[in-house]
mmCIF file of C-alpha atoms in Angstrom:
data_model
loop_
_atom_site.group_PDB
_atom_site.id
_atom_site.type_symbol
_atom_site.label_atom_id
_atom_site.label_comp_id
_atom_site.label_asym_id
_atom_site.label_seq_id
_atom_site.Cartn_x
_atom_site.Cartn_y
_atom_site.Cartn_z
ATOM 1 C CA MET A 478 -24.011 6.953 6.803
ATOM 2 C CA PHE A 479 -20.977 9.075 6.090
ATOM 3 C CA LEU A 480 -20.631 11.088 2.896
ATOM 4 C CA ASP A 481 -17.537 11.744 0.811
ATOM 5 C CA GLU A 482 -16.357 15.090 -0.302
ATOM 6 C CA HIS A 483 -18.902 14.976 -3.192
ATOM 7 C CA GLY A 484 -21.841 14.239 -0.946
ATOM 8 C CA ASP A 485 -22.091 10.601 -2.042
ATOM 9 C CA LYS A 486 -22.677 7.790 0.528
ATOM 10 C CA ILE A 487 -19.595 5.743 1.178
ATOM 11 C CA ASN A 488 -20.136 2.100 0.468
ATOM 12 C CA GLY A 489 -20.442 0.184 3.625
ATOM 13 C CA GLN A 490 -22.170 -2.743 5.359
ATOM 14 C CA TRP A 491 -25.587 -1.169 5.493
ATOM 15 C CA THR A 492 -28.466 -2.865 3.761
ATOM 16 C CA ASN A 493 -28.461 -2.440 0.036
ATOM 17 C CA SER A 494 -25.154 -0.685 -0.018
ATOM 18 C CA PRO A 495 -23.318 -0.807 -3.384
ATOM 19 C CA THR A 496 -20.181 -2.960 -3.429
ATOM 20 C CA PRO A 497 -17.297 -3.056 -2.748
ATOM 21 C CA ASN A 498 -17.399 -2.234 0.993
ATOM 22 C CA GLN A 499 -15.215 0.806 1.476
ATOM 23 C CA HIS A 500 -16.134 1.833 4.997
ATOM 24 C CA ASP A 501 -12.640 1.673 6.421
ATOM 25 C CA ILE A 502 -11.354 5.211 6.950
ATOM 26 C CA LEU A 503 -7.678 5.831 7.814
ATOM 27 C CA THR A 504 -7.527 7.732 11.048
ATOM 28 C CA GLY A 505 -4.506 6.632 13.033
ATOM 29 C CA SER A 506 -6.383 7.407 16.263
ATOM 30 C CA THR A 507 -7.656 5.815 19.428
ATOM 31 C CA ALA A 508 -11.464 5.693 20.149
ATOM 32 C CA GLU A 509 -10.828 8.825 22.229
ATOM 33 C CA GLY A 510 -9.559 10.646 19.172
ATOM 34 C CA THR A 511 -5.889 10.853 20.249
ATOM 35 C CA LEU A 512 -2.876 9.724 18.168
ATOM 36 C CA LEU A 513 -2.288 5.979 18.080
ATOM 37 C CA ALA A 514 1.500 6.095 17.857
ATOM 38 C CA GLY A 515 2.917 3.870 15.064
ATOM 39 C CA LYS A 516 -0.416 3.429 13.342
ATOM 40 C CA THR A 517 -0.285 6.216 10.734
ATOM 41 C CA CYS A 518 1.676 4.512 7.912
ATOM 42 C CA ASP A 519 4.617 6.711 8.896
ATOM 43 C CA ASP A 520 2.625 9.892 8.961
ATOM 44 C CA TRP A 521 0.745 8.859 5.761
ATOM 45 C CA THR A 522 3.885 8.675 3.703
ATOM 46 C CA SER A 523 4.576 4.927 3.592
ATOM 47 C CA GLU A 524 3.312 2.213 1.182
ATOM 48 C CA SER A 525 5.021 -0.522 3.134
ATOM 49 C CA ALA A 526 3.227 -3.917 3.469
ATOM 50 C CA ASP A 527 4.960 -4.206 6.842
ATOM 51 C CA MET A 528 3.334 -1.183 8.367
ATOM 52 C CA THR A 529 -0.364 -0.706 9.300
ATOM 53 C CA ALA A 530 -2.620 2.108 10.230
ATOM 54 C CA GLN A 531 -5.683 2.331 12.451
ATOM 55 C CA VAL A 532 -9.041 2.692 10.691
ATOM 56 C CA GLY A 533 -12.520 3.500 11.747
ATOM 57 C CA HIS A 534 -15.857 2.329 10.162
ATOM 58 C CA CYS A 535 -17.591 5.313 8.579
ATOM 59 C CA ASP A 536 -20.963 3.458 8.686
ATOM 60 C CA GLY A 537 -20.515 2.609 12.321
ATOM 61 C CA LEU A 538 -21.181 -1.040 11.551
ATOM 62 C CA GLY A 539 -19.165 -4.227 12.529
ATOM 63 C CA PRO A 540 -19.568 -7.707 11.213
ATOM 64 C CA MET A 541 -23.128 -8.760 10.362
ATOM 65 C CA GLN A 542 -24.211 -5.056 10.595
ATOM 66 C CA ALA A 543 -23.477 -5.057 14.327
ATOM 67 C CA THR A 544 -24.091 -1.607 15.908
ATOM 68 C CA THR A 545 -22.200 -2.340 19.174
ATOM 69 C CA GLY A 546 -18.829 -3.845 19.969
ATOM 70 C CA THR A 547 -15.229 -3.382 19.071
ATOM 71 C CA TYR A 548 -15.542 -3.083 15.303
ATOM 72 C CA THR A 549 -18.230 -0.385 15.211
ATOM 73 C CA SER A 550 -16.096 2.678 16.155
ATOM 74 C CA TRP A 551 -16.146 5.420 13.594
ATOM 75 C CA ASN A 552 -12.563 6.359 14.275
ATOM 76 C CA SER A 553 -10.776 3.318 15.783
ATOM 77 C CA ALA A 554 -12.241 -0.101 14.750
ATOM 78 C CA HIS A 555 -9.057 -2.055 13.795
ATOM 79 C CA GLU A 556 -5.736 -1.976 11.920
ATOM 80 C CA ASN A 557 -5.769 -2.106 8.096
ATOM 81 C CA GLY A 558 -4.080 -4.937 6.223
ATOM 82 C CA GLY A 559 -0.993 -2.827 5.340
ATOM 83 C CA CYS A 560 -0.032 0.572 4.088
ATOM 84 C CA ASN A 561 0.601 -0.815 0.624
ATOM 85 C CA ASP A 562 -3.109 -1.629 -0.135
ATOM 86 C CA THR A 563 -6.068 -0.443 1.925
ATOM 87 C CA ALA A 564 -8.791 -2.262 -0.158
ATOM 88 C CA PRO A 565 -8.677 -5.927 0.971
ATOM 89 C CA ARG A 566 -10.149 -5.303 4.402
ATOM 90 C CA GLY A 567 -12.767 -2.696 3.360
ATOM 91 C CA GLY A 568 -10.817 0.408 2.527
ATOM 92 C CA ALA A 569 -10.458 2.784 -0.349
ATOM 93 C CA GLY A 570 -7.566 4.950 0.950
ATOM 94 C CA ARG A 571 -9.930 7.459 2.428
ATOM 95 C CA ILE A 572 -8.604 9.606 5.252
ATOM 96 C CA TYR A 573 -10.249 11.582 8.046
ATOM 97 C CA CYS A 574 -8.833 15.057 8.480
ATOM 98 C CA PHE A 575 -8.773 16.386 12.012
ATOM 99 C CA ALA A 576 -8.297 20.082 12.696
ATOM 100 C CA ILE A 577 -7.409 21.935 15.814
ATOM 101 C CA ASP A 578 -9.473 25.104 16.236
#
């Protein structure tokens, strides 16, 4: 399970998780961790319903609590529903921050 900035578990698809599911984390990245061009909601500045961003699953779980397969990646599981509203497909507007050392 991933924790938020307050140390609280992020609602996911794990057994007995609180609802709503909020495991989608905005990353804009490939599974290898590199930029996925055009999938960052215009560098996180757009609220357009016509644009999408790539998300990962912070709980590492796919449908039916799957632990393997396409939808389990922590940083690149699928596109969100639109930059205007991250909630419908399991998001809460959370974003991973990556730093270069």
